[in-house]
Coordinates of C-alpha atoms in Angstrom, one line a residue:
M908 CA -28.7 94.6 65.1
A909 CA -26.2 94.7 68.0
E910 CA -23.9 97.7 67.9
L911 CA -20.4 96.9 67.0
P912 CA -17.7 97.9 69.5
P913 CA -15.6 100.9 68.5
R914 CA -12.5 100.0 66.6
P915 CA -9.4 100.6 68.7
I916 CA -6.9 103.2 67.7
V917 CA -3.5 101.7 67.1
L918 CA -0.4 103.9 67.1
R919 CA 2.5 102.6 65.1
T920 CA 5.8 102.7 66.9
A921 CA 9.2 101.1 66.4
D922 CA 7.9 98.1 68.4
S923 CA 4.8 97.8 66.3
P924 CA 5.8 98.5 62.7
L925 CA 3.6 98.5 59.7
P926 CA 2.7 95.1 58.3
A927 CA 5.4 93.8 56.0
T928 CA 3.2 93.9 52.9
V929 CA 2.3 97.6 53.5
A930 CA 5.9 98.5 54.3
R931 CA 7.1 96.7 51.1
G932 CA 4.4 98.5 49.1
R933 CA 5.4 101.9 50.4
Q934 CA 9.0 101.2 49.8
A935 CA 8.3 100.1 46.3
I936 CA 6.4 103.3 45.6
L937 CA 9.3 105.4 47.1
A938 CA 11.8 103.5 45.0
A939 CA 9.8 104.0 41.8
L940 CA 9.5 107.7 42.6
G941 CA 13.2 107.9 43.4
R942 CA 14.2 106.3 40.1
L943 CA 11.8 108.7 38.3
V944 CA 13.2 111.8 40.0
A945 CA 16.8 110.5 39.4
A946 CA 16.0 110.0 35.7
L947 CA 14.5 113.5 35.4
S948 CA 17.5 115.0 37.3
R949 CA 19.9 113.4 34.8
L950 CA 17.8 114.7 31.9
V951 CA 17.5 118.3 33.2
G952 CA 21.2 118.3 34.4
R953 CA 22.6 117.6 30.9
H954 CA 23.1 121.3 30.5
P955 CA 25.0 123.4 33.1
A956 CA 21.9 125.7 33.4
G957 CA 19.7 122.7 34.2
W958 CA 22.3 121.5 36.7
R959 CA 22.2 124.9 38.5
W960 CA 18.4 124.9 38.4
L961 CA 18.2 121.5 40.2
A962 CA 20.9 122.4 42.8
R963 CA 18.9 125.5 43.8
R964 CA 15.6 123.6 44.3
H965 CA 16.5 120.6 46.4
H966 CA 13.8 119.8 49.0
P967 CA 14.2 117.6 52.1
F968 CA 11.5 115.2 50.8
L969 CA 13.9 114.4 47.9
D970 CA 16.3 112.9 50.4
R971 CA 13.8 110.2 51.2
L972 CA 13.4 109.5 47.5
A973 CA 17.2 109.5 47.0
G974 CA 17.5 106.9 49.8
A975 CA 14.8 104.7 48.2
N976 CA 16.6 105.0 44.9
A977 CA 19.9 103.9 46.6
Q978 CA 18.1 100.9 48.1
A979 CA 16.6 100.0 44.7
T980 CA 20.1 100.1 43.2
C981 CA 21.3 97.6 45.9
V982 CA 18.3 95.3 45.2
R983 CA 18.9 95.4 41.5
A984 CA 22.6 94.8 42.0
A985 CA 21.8 91.7 44.1
R986 CA 20.3 90.2 41.0
L987 CA 22.4 91.5 38.2
V988 CA 26.0 91.9 39.6
P989 CA 27.6 88.5 40.1
A990 CA 30.2 89.8 42.6
Y991 CA 27.6 91.5 44.8
R992 CA 25.3 88.4 44.6
A993 CA 28.2 86.2 45.8
F994 CA 29.2 88.8 48.4
L995 CA 25.7 88.9 49.9
R996 CA 25.7 85.1 50.2
T997 CA 28.7 85.4 52.5
R998 CA 26.8 87.7 54.9
P999 CA 24.0 86.8 57.2
A1000 CA 20.7 86.7 55.3
G1001 CA 17.8 88.9 56.4
A1002 CA 14.8 90.7 55.2
R1003 CA 16.8 93.6 53.8
R1004 CA 13.8 95.9 53.7
R1005 CA 15.8 99.0 54.4
L1006 CA 19.0 100.3 52.8
G1007 CA 20.8 99.8 56.1
D1008 CA 20.0 96.1 56.0
F1009 CA 22.5 95.7 53.1
P1010 CA 26.1 95.1 54.4
E1011 CA 28.8 97.6 53.7
T1012 CA 31.4 97.0 51.0
D1013 CA 35.0 98.1 50.9
K1014 CA 38.3 97.5 49.2
L1015 CA 39.4 94.5 51.3
G1016 CA 36.2 92.6 51.6
Y1017 CA 34.7 93.3 48.2
V1018 CA 37.0 94.9 45.6
T1019 CA 40.0 92.6 46.2
A1020 CA 37.8 89.5 46.5
Y1021 CA 36.2 89.7 43.1
D1022 CA 37.6 90.5 39.6
A1023 CA 36.7 93.6 37.7
A1024 CA 34.2 91.9 35.3
A1025 CA 32.3 90.2 38.1
R1026 CA 31.8 93.7 39.7
C1027 CA 30.1 95.0 36.6
W1028 CA 26.4 94.8 35.7
R1029 CA 25.6 91.3 34.4
G1030 CA 29.3 90.4 34.9
R1031 CA 30.4 92.0 31.6
L1032 CA 33.3 94.5 31.1
P1033 CA 32.7 96.2 27.8
T1034 CA 35.5 96.0 25.2
R1035 CA 35.1 99.7 24.1
G1036 CA 34.0 103.0 25.5
V1037 CA 35.7 102.3 28.9
V1038 CA 38.4 104.3 30.6
V1039 CA 40.4 102.7 33.4
D1040 CA 41.5 105.0 36.3
E1041 CA 44.1 104.1 38.8
S1042 CA 43.9 105.2 42.5
A1043 CA 47.0 106.7 44.0
G1044 CA 47.8 103.7 46.1
S1045 CA 47.7 105.5 49.5
S1046 CA 46.5 102.3 51.0
G1047 CA 49.6 100.5 49.9
Q1048 CA 48.4 99.0 46.6
P1049 CA 47.1 100.8 43.5
F1050 CA 43.6 99.8 42.3
N1051 CA 42.1 100.0 38.8
W1052 CA 38.6 101.4 38.4
P1053 CA 36.9 101.0 35.0
R1054 CA 34.4 103.7 34.0
G1055 CA 31.9 103.5 31.2
D1056 CA 31.1 106.2 28.7
R1057 CA 27.7 107.1 30.3
E1058 CA 29.3 107.3 33.7
L1059 CA 32.0 109.7 32.5
R1060 CA 29.5 111.9 30.7
S1061 CA 27.5 112.2 33.9
V1062 CA 30.6 113.2 35.9
H1063 CA 31.6 115.7 33.2
R1064 CA 28.1 117.3 33.4
D1065 CA 28.3 117.6 37.2
I1066 CA 31.8 119.2 37.1
A1067 CA 30.8 121.6 34.3
G1068 CA 27.6 122.6 36.1
Y1069 CA 29.3 123.3 39.4
T1070 CA 32.2 125.2 37.8
G1071 CA 29.8 127.4 35.8
L1072 CA 27.8 128.2 39.0
V1073 CA 30.7 128.9 41.5
F1074 CA 33.4 130.6 39.3
P1075 CA 32.2 133.8 37.6
M1076 CA 34.4 133.7 34.5
R1077 CA 33.6 135.7 31.4
R1078 CA 36.1 134.1 29.0
P1079 CA 37.1 130.9 30.8
F1080 CA 40.5 129.3 30.3
V1081 CA 41.2 126.2 32.4
I1082 CA 44.7 125.2 33.2
N1083 CA 44.5 121.6 34.4
A1084 CA 47.5 121.1 36.7
Y1085 CA 46.4 117.7 38.0
S1086 CA 48.7 114.7 37.2
M1087 CA 48.0 113.4 33.6
G1088 CA 48.9 109.8 34.4
A1089 CA 46.5 107.0 35.1
W1090 CA 44.9 108.8 37.9
A1091 CA 41.2 109.7 37.6
T1092 CA 41.3 113.4 38.5
G1093 CA 43.5 114.8 35.8
T1094 CA 42.0 113.2 32.7
T1095 CA 38.4 113.5 33.9
T1096 CA 38.8 117.1 34.9
G1097 CA 40.3 118.0 31.5
A1098 CA 37.5 116.4 29.6
A1099 CA 34.8 117.9 31.8
M1100 CA 36.1 121.4 31.6
A1101 CA 36.3 121.3 27.8
R1102 CA 32.5 121.5 27.8
I1103 CA 32.6 125.1 29.1
A1104 CA 36.0 126.5 28.6
V1105 CA 39.3 126.5 26.7
V1106 CA 41.5 123.9 28.4
K1107 CA 45.2 123.3 28.5
N1108 CA 46.3 120.1 30.3
T1109 CA 49.7 121.2 31.6
G1110 CA 49.9 118.7 34.4
P1111 CA 51.9 119.8 37.5
D1112 CA 54.5 121.7 35.5
L1113 CA 55.1 125.2 36.9
G1114 CA 57.1 126.3 33.9
K1115 CA 54.3 125.4 31.4
I1116 CA 51.7 127.2 33.5
V1117 CA 53.8 130.4 33.8
D1118 CA 54.4 130.3 30.0
T1119 CA 50.7 129.7 29.3
L1120 CA 49.6 132.6 31.5
R1121 CA 52.1 135.0 29.8
E1122 CA 51.3 133.8 26.3
F1123 CA 47.5 134.0 26.4
G1124 CA 47.5 137.1 28.6
P1125 CA 45.0 138.8 30.8
E1126 CA 42.2 138.7 28.2
F1127 CA 41.0 135.4 29.6
D1128 CA 39.7 134.5 33.1
Y1129 CA 41.8 131.5 34.3
L1130 CA 40.8 128.6 36.5
V1131 CA 43.8 126.5 37.7
T1132 CA 42.8 123.0 38.9
A1133 CA 45.4 121.3 41.1
Y1134 CA 46.2 119.7 44.5
P1135 CA 46.2 122.3 47.3
P1136 CA 50.0 122.2 47.9
F1137 CA 50.7 122.7 44.2
L1138 CA 48.7 125.9 44.2
K1139 CA 51.0 127.2 46.9
H1140 CA 54.0 126.3 44.8
L1141 CA 52.4 128.2 41.9
R1142 CA 51.7 131.3 43.9
D1143 CA 55.3 131.4 45.3
R1144 CA 56.8 130.8 41.8
L1145 CA 54.8 133.6 40.3
D1146 CA 55.6 135.9 43.1
A1147 CA 59.3 135.2 42.8
E1148 CA 59.1 136.1 39.1
G1149 CA 57.3 139.3 39.7
F1150 CA 54.1 138.2 37.9
P1151 CA 51.6 141.0 37.4
W1152 CA 48.7 139.5 39.4
S1153 CA 46.7 142.7 39.3
R1154 CA 46.3 142.5 35.6
Y1155 CA 44.9 138.9 35.7
R1156 CA 41.8 137.2 37.1
I1157 CA 42.9 133.8 38.2
F1158 CA 40.7 131.3 40.2
A1159 CA 41.6 128.0 41.7
N1160 CA 39.8 124.7 42.2
C1161 CA 41.6 122.0 44.2
G1162 CA 41.0 118.5 45.4
G1163 CA 42.7 115.2 46.4
E1164 CA 43.3 116.2 50.0
G1165 CA 42.1 118.6 52.6
M1166 CA 42.8 122.3 52.7
T1167 CA 43.0 124.6 55.8
E1168 CA 41.5 128.1 55.9
A1169 CA 45.1 129.3 56.6
L1170 CA 46.2 128.0 53.2
R1171 CA 43.1 129.4 51.5
D1172 CA 43.8 132.8 53.0
Y1173 CA 47.4 132.6 51.8
L1174 CA 46.3 131.6 48.3
E1175 CA 43.5 134.2 48.1
Q1176 CA 46.0 137.0 48.6
R1177 CA 46.6 136.3 44.9
F1178 CA 43.9 134.1 43.5
A1179 CA 40.4 135.7 43.0
L1180 CA 38.7 132.6 44.6
V1181 CA 39.8 129.2 45.9
R1182 CA 37.3 126.3 46.2
S1183 CA 37.9 122.7 47.0
A1184 CA 36.1 119.5 45.9
Y1185 CA 35.8 116.1 47.5
G1186 CA 36.0 112.8 45.7
A1187 CA 37.6 109.3 45.8
S1188 CA 38.9 107.2 43.0
D1189 CA 37.0 104.3 44.5
L1190 CA 33.8 106.2 43.9
T1191 CA 33.8 109.3 41.7
I1192 CA 35.7 112.6 41.7
G1193 CA 32.6 114.7 42.1
I1194 CA 31.0 113.6 45.4
G1195 CA 30.9 117.1 47.0
A1196 CA 32.1 120.6 46.4
E1197 CA 32.6 123.8 48.3
T1198 CA 30.4 126.8 47.8
R1199 CA 30.4 130.3 49.2
F1200 CA 27.9 129.0 51.8
T1201 CA 30.1 126.1 52.9
V1202 CA 33.2 128.3 53.2
W1203 CA 31.2 130.7 55.4
L1204 CA 30.0 127.8 57.5
R1205 CA 33.5 126.4 58.0
R1206 CA 34.9 129.7 59.0
R1207 CA 32.0 130.4 61.3
L1208 CA 32.7 127.0 63.0
Q1209 CA 36.2 128.2 63.8
T1210 CA 34.9 131.1 66.0
D1211 CA 31.3 130.3 66.9
R1212 CA 31.3 127.9 69.9
G1213 CA 27.5 127.6 70.0
L1214 CA 27.2 126.7 66.4
R1215 CA 30.2 124.4 66.6
T1216 CA 28.7 122.5 69.6
A1217 CA 25.3 122.2 67.9
L1218 CA 26.7 120.7 64.7
L1219 CA 29.9 118.9 65.8
G1220 CA 29.3 118.2 69.5
A1221 CA 30.9 119.7 72.6
D1222 CA 34.0 117.5 72.5
E1223 CA 34.9 117.8 68.8
Q1224 CA 38.2 119.8 68.4
R1225 CA 38.8 119.3 64.7
L1226 CA 37.5 121.6 61.9
P1227 CA 36.1 119.5 59.1
M1228 CA 36.0 120.4 55.4
V1229 CA 32.5 121.4 54.4
F1230 CA 30.8 120.4 51.1
Q1231 CA 27.4 120.2 49.5
Y1232 CA 26.5 117.1 47.6
N1233 CA 23.7 115.7 45.3
P1234 CA 22.2 112.6 47.0
F1235 CA 20.7 111.4 43.7
T1236 CA 24.2 111.0 42.3
T1237 CA 26.0 109.8 45.4
Y1238 CA 23.7 108.8 48.3
L1239 CA 25.7 109.2 51.6
E1240 CA 25.2 107.7 55.0
T1241 CA 27.3 107.4 58.1
N1242 CA 27.7 104.3 60.2
E1243 CA 28.0 104.0 64.0
R1244 CA 31.7 104.9 63.8
R1245 CA 30.9 108.0 61.8
E1246 CA 32.5 106.5 58.7
L1247 CA 31.2 107.7 55.4
V1248 CA 29.2 105.1 53.4
C1249 CA 28.4 105.9 49.8
T1250 CA 26.1 104.4 47.2
V1251 CA 26.7 105.7 43.7
T1252 CA 23.3 105.5 41.9
G1253 CA 24.0 107.0 38.5
D1254 CA 24.9 105.3 35.3
V1255 CA 28.0 103.5 36.6
L1256 CA 29.7 100.5 35.1
Q1257 CA 30.7 99.0 38.4
P1258 CA 28.1 100.0 41.0
R1259 CA 29.4 101.1 44.4
L1260 CA 27.0 99.8 47.0
R1261 CA 27.2 101.1 50.5
Y1262 CA 30.9 101.5 50.0
N1263 CA 33.0 102.5 53.0
V1264 CA 36.0 104.5 51.8
G1265 CA 37.4 105.0 55.3
D1266 CA 36.6 108.7 55.8
E1267 CA 35.0 110.1 59.0
A1268 CA 32.1 112.5 58.4
L1269 CA 28.8 114.0 59.6
L1270 CA 25.8 114.7 57.3
V1271 CA 23.5 117.7 58.0
P1272 CA 20.4 118.8 56.1
Y1273 CA 20.7 122.3 54.6
R1274 CA 17.6 123.4 56.4
R1275 CA 19.1 122.4 59.8
I1276 CA 22.0 124.8 59.3
V1277 CA 19.6 127.6 58.1
E1278 CA 17.6 127.1 61.4
L1279 CA 20.7 127.3 63.5
A1280 CA 21.9 130.4 61.7
Q1281 CA 18.5 132.2 61.9
A1282 CA 18.5 131.7 65.7
D1283 CA 21.2 134.4 65.9
P1284 CA 20.8 137.8 64.2
V1285 CA 24.5 138.1 63.2
R1286 CA 24.6 134.5 61.9
G1287 CA 21.4 135.0 60.0
A1288 CA 22.7 138.2 58.3
E1289 CA 25.9 136.4 57.3
L1290 CA 24.1 133.4 56.0
R1291 CA 21.9 135.6 53.8
T1292 CA 25.0 137.1 52.3
A1293 CA 26.7 133.7 51.9
V1294 CA 23.8 132.1 49.9
S1295 CA 22.8 135.2 47.9
V1296 CA 24.7 134.2 44.8
E1297 CA 24.8 130.5 44.3
R1298 CA 21.6 129.7 46.3
M1299 CA 22.3 125.9 46.4
T1300 CA 20.0 124.0 48.8
L1301 CA 21.7 120.6 48.6
P1302 CA 22.6 118.7 51.9
V1303 CA 25.9 119.3 53.6
L1304 CA 28.8 116.9 54.2
L1305 CA 31.2 117.7 57.1
L1306 CA 34.3 115.7 56.3
F1307 CA 37.1 115.0 58.9
G1308 CA 39.2 112.8 56.7
R1309 CA 40.8 109.4 57.3
R1310 CA 40.3 108.2 60.9
D1311 CA 44.0 107.2 61.3
S1312 CA 45.6 110.4 60.0
T1313 CA 46.8 111.6 63.5
V1314 CA 49.8 111.6 65.7
S1315 CA 49.1 111.0 69.4
Y1316 CA 51.1 113.1 71.8
L1317 CA 50.5 113.3 75.6
G1318 CA 46.9 112.3 75.2
A1319 CA 46.2 114.8 72.4
N1320 CA 45.6 114.0 68.8
L1321 CA 47.7 116.1 66.5
Y1322 CA 46.3 116.5 63.0
P1323 CA 48.3 117.5 59.9
Q1324 CA 45.7 120.2 59.1
D1325 CA 46.3 121.8 62.5
V1326 CA 50.0 121.9 61.9
E1327 CA 49.3 123.5 58.5
Y1328 CA 47.3 126.2 60.2
G1329 CA 50.2 127.0 62.5
L1330 CA 52.7 127.0 59.6
Y1331 CA 50.9 129.4 57.4
T1332 CA 48.8 131.7 59.6
G1333 CA 50.6 135.0 59.9
N1334 CA 54.0 133.5 59.0
P1335 CA 56.1 136.0 57.0
H1336 CA 58.4 133.2 55.9
A1337 CA 55.7 130.8 54.6
A1338 CA 56.9 131.2 51.0
E1339 CA 60.1 129.3 51.9
I1340 CA 58.2 126.1 52.8
N1341 CA 57.8 123.6 50.0
R1342 CA 56.0 120.9 52.1
F1343 CA 56.0 119.4 55.5
C1344 CA 55.4 116.2 57.4
L1345 CA 54.9 115.2 61.0
A1346 CA 56.6 112.5 63.1
L1347 CA 57.1 111.3 66.7
V1348 CA 60.7 110.8 67.7
E1349 CA 62.2 109.6 70.9
D1350 CA 65.3 111.6 72.0
A1351 CA 68.4 110.6 74.0
A1352 CA 66.5 111.3 77.3
L1353 CA 63.8 108.8 76.2
E1354 CA 61.3 111.7 75.8
T1355 CA 59.0 111.4 72.8
R1356 CA 58.4 114.7 71.0
P1357 CA 56.6 115.7 67.8
V1358 CA 58.9 116.7 65.0
I1359 CA 57.8 118.9 62.2
H1360 CA 59.9 118.3 59.1
L1361 CA 60.0 121.1 56.6
E1362 CA 61.3 120.8 53.1
L1363 CA 62.8 124.1 52.0
R1364 CA 62.1 125.6 48.6
R1365 CA 65.8 126.8 48.3
P1366 CA 68.9 126.9 50.4
L1367 CA 68.8 129.5 53.2
A1368 CA 71.4 131.3 55.3
A1369 CA 71.6 130.3 59.0
A1370 CA 69.8 133.4 60.2
Q1371 CA 66.9 132.8 57.7
R1372 CA 66.7 129.2 58.8
D1373 CA 66.5 130.2 62.4
A1374 CA 63.8 132.8 61.8
L1375 CA 61.7 130.3 59.7
A1376 CA 62.0 127.5 62.4
A1377 CA 61.1 129.9 65.2
A1378 CA 58.1 131.3 63.3
C1379 CA 56.8 127.8 62.5
R1380 CA 57.4 126.4 66.0
N1381 CA 55.6 129.4 67.6
G1382 CA 52.7 129.3 65.1
V1383 CA 52.0 125.6 65.5
R1384 CA 52.2 125.8 69.3
R1385 CA 49.9 128.8 69.3
H1386 CA 47.3 127.1 67.0
L1387 CA 47.4 123.8 68.8
T1388 CA 46.9 125.5 72.2
S1389 CA 43.8 127.3 70.7
V1390 CA 42.1 124.3 69.2
S1391 CA 43.1 121.3 71.3
R1392 CA 42.1 121.3 75.0
D1393 CA 44.2 118.2 75.6
F1394 CA 47.3 120.0 74.3
A1395 CA 46.5 123.1 76.2
Q1396 CA 46.1 121.1 79.4
S1397 CA 49.3 119.3 78.9
L1398 CA 51.1 122.7 78.7
V1399 CA 49.6 123.7 82.1
E1400 CA 50.7 120.4 83.6
D1401 CA 54.1 120.4 82.0
P1402 CA 55.4 123.4 80.1
T1403 CA 58.0 121.3 78.3
A1404 CA 55.2 119.7 76.4
G1405 CA 55.3 122.6 74.1
D1406 CA 58.8 121.7 73.0
L1407 CA 57.9 121.0 69.4
R1408 CA 60.9 120.3 67.2
V1409 CA 61.2 121.8 63.8
E1410 CA 63.8 120.3 61.4
L1411 CA 64.6 122.0 58.1
H1412 CA 65.7 120.0 55.1
E1413 CA 67.2 120.9 51.7
P1414 CA 65.0 120.1 48.7
G1415 CA 64.7 116.3 48.3
H1416 CA 66.5 115.4 51.5
G1417 CA 65.5 113.9 54.9
P1418 CA 62.0 112.3 54.9
F1419 CA 61.3 113.9 51.5
A1420 CA 64.0 112.0 49.7
G1421 CA 62.6 109.9 46.9
Q1422 CA 59.1 111.2 47.3
Q1423 CA 57.8 111.5 43.7
K1424 CA 54.1 111.7 44.4
I1425 CA 52.2 114.8 43.6
K1426 CA 50.0 114.4 46.7
N1427 CA 51.9 115.0 49.9
V1428 CA 52.5 112.4 52.6
Y1429 CA 52.0 114.1 55.9
L1430 CA 52.8 111.4 58.5
V1431 CA 56.1 109.6 59.0
R1432 CA 55.4 106.4 60.9

């Protein structure tokens, strides 16, 4: 018998992919495993202890299963969600063998184009067991988001699990200071916290919070949940009333907008611990959350140029918020513009499918950060301390915020968070600031300058006003010079570029007149 020639060895590359049937088979297996792991995660995570157990045992291989699970969610929605089926027909057809083959959705092209029922599974909006949240309308139009009972229970479990892990409270008492209107955060937070603590839903009422703290006394450990600026208002109010902080243990959890490390430092002069969470009414309020590890990483990025370059790139001047997230609940991607794309894979009434909320972000595996930290002895020692308590191994979200939240000045992008750093870092008059906003104004000489508008907490004498304005002007200029090479270079070329204007306004006057929103507006267009 003639000898058969040896079978050639074929290397699979991007130009010679696996046969379609094999690729589909492998993807089907991954999707099935992903759905199984997601179901087991929901089962184990029903108790806060189970949630903590899962958060501490996340492995990189699970990210692949989470991606396959997200793709399976899109495939199923293409059959069972009328709006998504119609949406796909308006987009170029293709094999859609990968999650990235499915088009992105957003408010304009998907949410506003189809009614609420059509965006539900099988086109049905249940007549009971549904809570409708309303987004704040920062895009110019409020939107309604129906959430089913199973979806809300899942969110409640995640919030309760995270809170029990991060905030070491012995007798927990939650003061929920989020708005109690139609917005998602307030009502959902109150219901979730009731699983693990005594809860009082005060809303953003400083008087009620002060009365609650005094009436129930220091026997409880308190957790105040609120927007970051409101926490500053609370600290300043309690200081003004001579509140005995040393007798109490008060923690804070905030969300709804970004928070600078300068504001955290200011708050943690009184609060035992301040942590932030990330969410969006379009998606869910529990996408990601801060841990001791993420706060360490963010602060390290401020001062460690090598780590900053490795994670953010050599030209990135902004400091992102840093969160950890569970990809089996909200699977995250970034597109070519670094915009965050999210697929909510849990028990949701209206599936969010590769939804682009408009935030700019980077995604980094937990192990990548560990590798970078261990390359330097000092970093490595700090990392071991940072992860020693919570020990969460979930992937990391580096969030820069909305892409258009800047003011451009002499070629430099000025961000509200950088202004906030300058206002609060080392400023002995910070307690007099109620809120701020940023604008560009052309003066009589046709020179365009940044103007920082400050709303005062109370009327001040002329000398106090001058001292406050000078401290803020110098602090913002100093911080911008340290973080923005473009701004620093403009000062070298033209010293008058540092002429930042600070305007003080009585409460409720100037650009703050008529502003009734709990969340601050930081840019005046």
